[in-house]
C-alpha angles and dihedrals in degrees: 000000000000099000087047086058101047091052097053087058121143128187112265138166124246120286091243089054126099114219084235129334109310112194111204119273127231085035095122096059087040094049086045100057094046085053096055102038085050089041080055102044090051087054091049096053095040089053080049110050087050094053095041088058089042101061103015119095104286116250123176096232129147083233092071093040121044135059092231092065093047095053086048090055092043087047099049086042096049092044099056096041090060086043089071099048091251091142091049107109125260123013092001099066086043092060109123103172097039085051091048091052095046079058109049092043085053088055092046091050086049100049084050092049090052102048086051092047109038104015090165096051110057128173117236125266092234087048103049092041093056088038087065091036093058090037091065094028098054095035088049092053092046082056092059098042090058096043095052082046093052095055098040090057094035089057088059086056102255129119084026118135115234107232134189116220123223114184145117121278102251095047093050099094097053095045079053087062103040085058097053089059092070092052088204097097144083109203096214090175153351135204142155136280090264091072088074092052104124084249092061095025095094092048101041084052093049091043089055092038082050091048093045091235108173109188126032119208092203113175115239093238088064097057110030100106092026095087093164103049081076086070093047085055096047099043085053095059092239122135112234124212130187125216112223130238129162123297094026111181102214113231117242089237105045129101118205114260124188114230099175100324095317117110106228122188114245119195096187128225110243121243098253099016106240098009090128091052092053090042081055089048089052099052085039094060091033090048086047098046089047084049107055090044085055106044090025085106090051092058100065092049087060092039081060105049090046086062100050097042100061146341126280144058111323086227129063111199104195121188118246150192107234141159110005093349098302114144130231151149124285110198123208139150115276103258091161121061115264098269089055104125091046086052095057085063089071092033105054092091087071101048115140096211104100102217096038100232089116125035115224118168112178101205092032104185092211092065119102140225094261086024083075098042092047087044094049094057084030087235083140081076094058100095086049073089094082087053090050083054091047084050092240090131144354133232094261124030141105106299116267100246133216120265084248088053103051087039085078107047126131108225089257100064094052084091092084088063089064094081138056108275126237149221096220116015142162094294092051097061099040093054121334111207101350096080097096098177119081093205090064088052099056091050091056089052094051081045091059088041095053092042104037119137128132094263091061081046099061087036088059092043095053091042083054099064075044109067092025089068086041084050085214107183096348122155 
């Protein structure tokens, strides 16, 4: 099946990549509505802030009289609203305690301010009291108007998002009626959970690009062992939310949305689609060029003392199965004598990794005397960098894996060829060499997949020198 499934390979990008920027969609409606309710909220406190100073006990202070106050108290006030996620759509915007609070503690950090700035100019009490009163009272207001306006317009079919449903057949209908409850969506299209098989997925992602579909309610039947559907979402700027059922594993990326009273899982499209993976490119070719200036000296030391310890090339290019099952060359320095590959043959029967997919032998005879040095501080990986500059692979990713090796895979661990492989990941850093079961590794593998972002990226790179100097695992 492997080997079926090698053959049938066509050149795709990796899973984290988006096919051209691919601005969000549904932005504009989500821009506009921060705008307004902001653009309200300034009204409210303006209005405010006047009628507080025109009945309240007059005092001569620079905070009733110039411009430059009255920015710092619209400024303070915005801010903490939006603090508290008060802008965000659905229940958050509705949040009237939790508004009232934002504003009284934004009167609270004013009157502080104020006190600190100016100790000989107070505002009256009066003023200040009716200045908070009118504060809640007029942006709570503004709440409700917009919100009476939104439904209104949204039940003669405008500002509505156009959404895509995923779910079983049976529980079609009720998912039908969950969304409804929200009264912010247009349902364009449904289908079932096969439409996201690896043999539909590219289809099913051009036809809701084409329809300009921006969120997809997807059950959670329909993605749970689908780990990387959440990516071609994602790369395609489209918001993904999943249906609950019982027993819902929560995603390690999503964040809880409220459709009706039902808490949905949301795993949120991100601003410009795969600007983090080409971000990730970029610091992988400017890392590689830095580091073959700077070791460049201690290649050729290695290069050197290859050549002295035994016959044979200084580099072994190895054929491997990279991104999406395309193979290429690794290249490393030679650390086995040059007759390696036909040695493993004889020496199989005595391979350490449990379920035989990978082949580990920790006192290897084929390895050389440098080949052990160079293996113990992993420097025979260092020329892996030039395949880093062909974007072949990238500084952190699974490991590329022999032909032997992929031959063997079960369908599920394909997965780990849908991204860009690595010279250091996820496996190397929790154990090196010691995991002996290929199962674990792969794990560890989905684990990077599902988790990915730069910052796990530069925490993997620096465990790596770790555990390097440490030479955890290594042999």
């Amino acid at each position: 099946m492997a080997s079926r499934t090698l053959s049938r390979v066509k050149f795709k990008p990796d899973l984290r990549s988006a096919k051209g920027t691919t601005i969000q969609r549904g932005l504009t409606i989500r821009f506009l509505r921060i705008l307004t309710l902001i653009f309200l909220d300034v009204i409210s406190l303006i209005l405010a802030c006047k009628l507080a100073v025109f009945l309240g006990t007059p005092l001569e202070s620079p905070w009733t009289k110039q411009t430059s106050f009255l920015l710092l108290v619209l400024t303070v006030e915005i801010g903490l609203i939006a603090a508290q996620g008060l802008y965000k759509a659905g229940i958050f915007r509705r949040n009237y305690p939790a508004l009232i609070k934002a504003v009284s503690l934004s009167g609270i950090l004013l009157l502080l301010i104020a006190f600190l700035y100016e100790p000989e100019s107070y505002v009256s009490r009066s003023t200040f009291l009716l200045f908070w009163f009118f504060s809640v009272a007029f942006i709570c207001a503004g709440r409700c108007i917009f919100d009476v306006t939104t439904r209104l317009l949204r039940k003669k079919g405008a500002i509505r998002y156009p959404v895509f449903l995923i779910s079983d057949i049976e529980d079609q209908e009720s998912h039908i009626r969950l969304i409804e409850q929200e009264n912010c969506y247009t349902v364009q299209g449904i289908s079932d959970s096969k439409c996201l098989d690896r043999a539909n997925r590219e289809q099913t992602l051009e036809y809701l690009r084409n329809q300009g579909i921006v969120e997809a309610l997807v059950s959670w039947n329909s993605i749970k062992n689908r780990l990387y559907v959440c990516w071609n979402f994602q790369t395609a700027g489209i918001t993904l939310r999943i249906l609950p059922t019982q027993n819902t594993i929560f995603h390690p990326k999503s964040v809880v949305w409220m459709i009706g009273e039902v808490p949905c899982m949301t795993i949120p499209a991100p601003i410009i689609a795969g600007s983090d993976f080409w971000v990730k490119r970029c610091f992988d070719l400017c890392c590689s060029i830095i580091l073959l200036v700077i070791l460049s000296p201690v290649y050729l030391l290695i290069t050197l003392l290859i050549k002295l310890d035994s016959p044979g090339p200084i580099f072994f290019k190895q054929e491997r199965i990279g991104l999406h099952c395309k193979k290429f060359k690794i290249w490393k320095f030679r650390t086995m004598v040059v007759n390696a590959e036909k040695m493993q043959k004889d020496l199989e029967a005595k391979n350490e990794i449990k379920d035989g997919v990978l082949f580990k032998l920790k006192n290897d005879p084929r390895i050389t005397r440098v080949g052990t040095f160079l293996r113990r501080y992993s420097l025979d990986e260092l020329p892996q960098v030039f395949n880093v500059l062909l974007g072949q692979m990238s500084l952190v990713g699974p490991r590329p894996l022999p032909l032997r090796d992929v031959e063997k895979f079960q369908t599920g661990h394909f997965i780990r060829q849908e991204v860009l492989p690595g010279i250091t990941g996820l496996w190397q850093v929790s154990g090196r060499s010691n995991i002996d079961n290929f199962e674990d590794a792969v794990k560890l593998d989905l684990s990077y997949i599902e988790n990915w972002s730069l910052w796990l990226d530069l925490k993997i790179l620096l465990k790596t020198v770790q555990v390097v100097l440490r030479k955890t695992g290594a042999y």
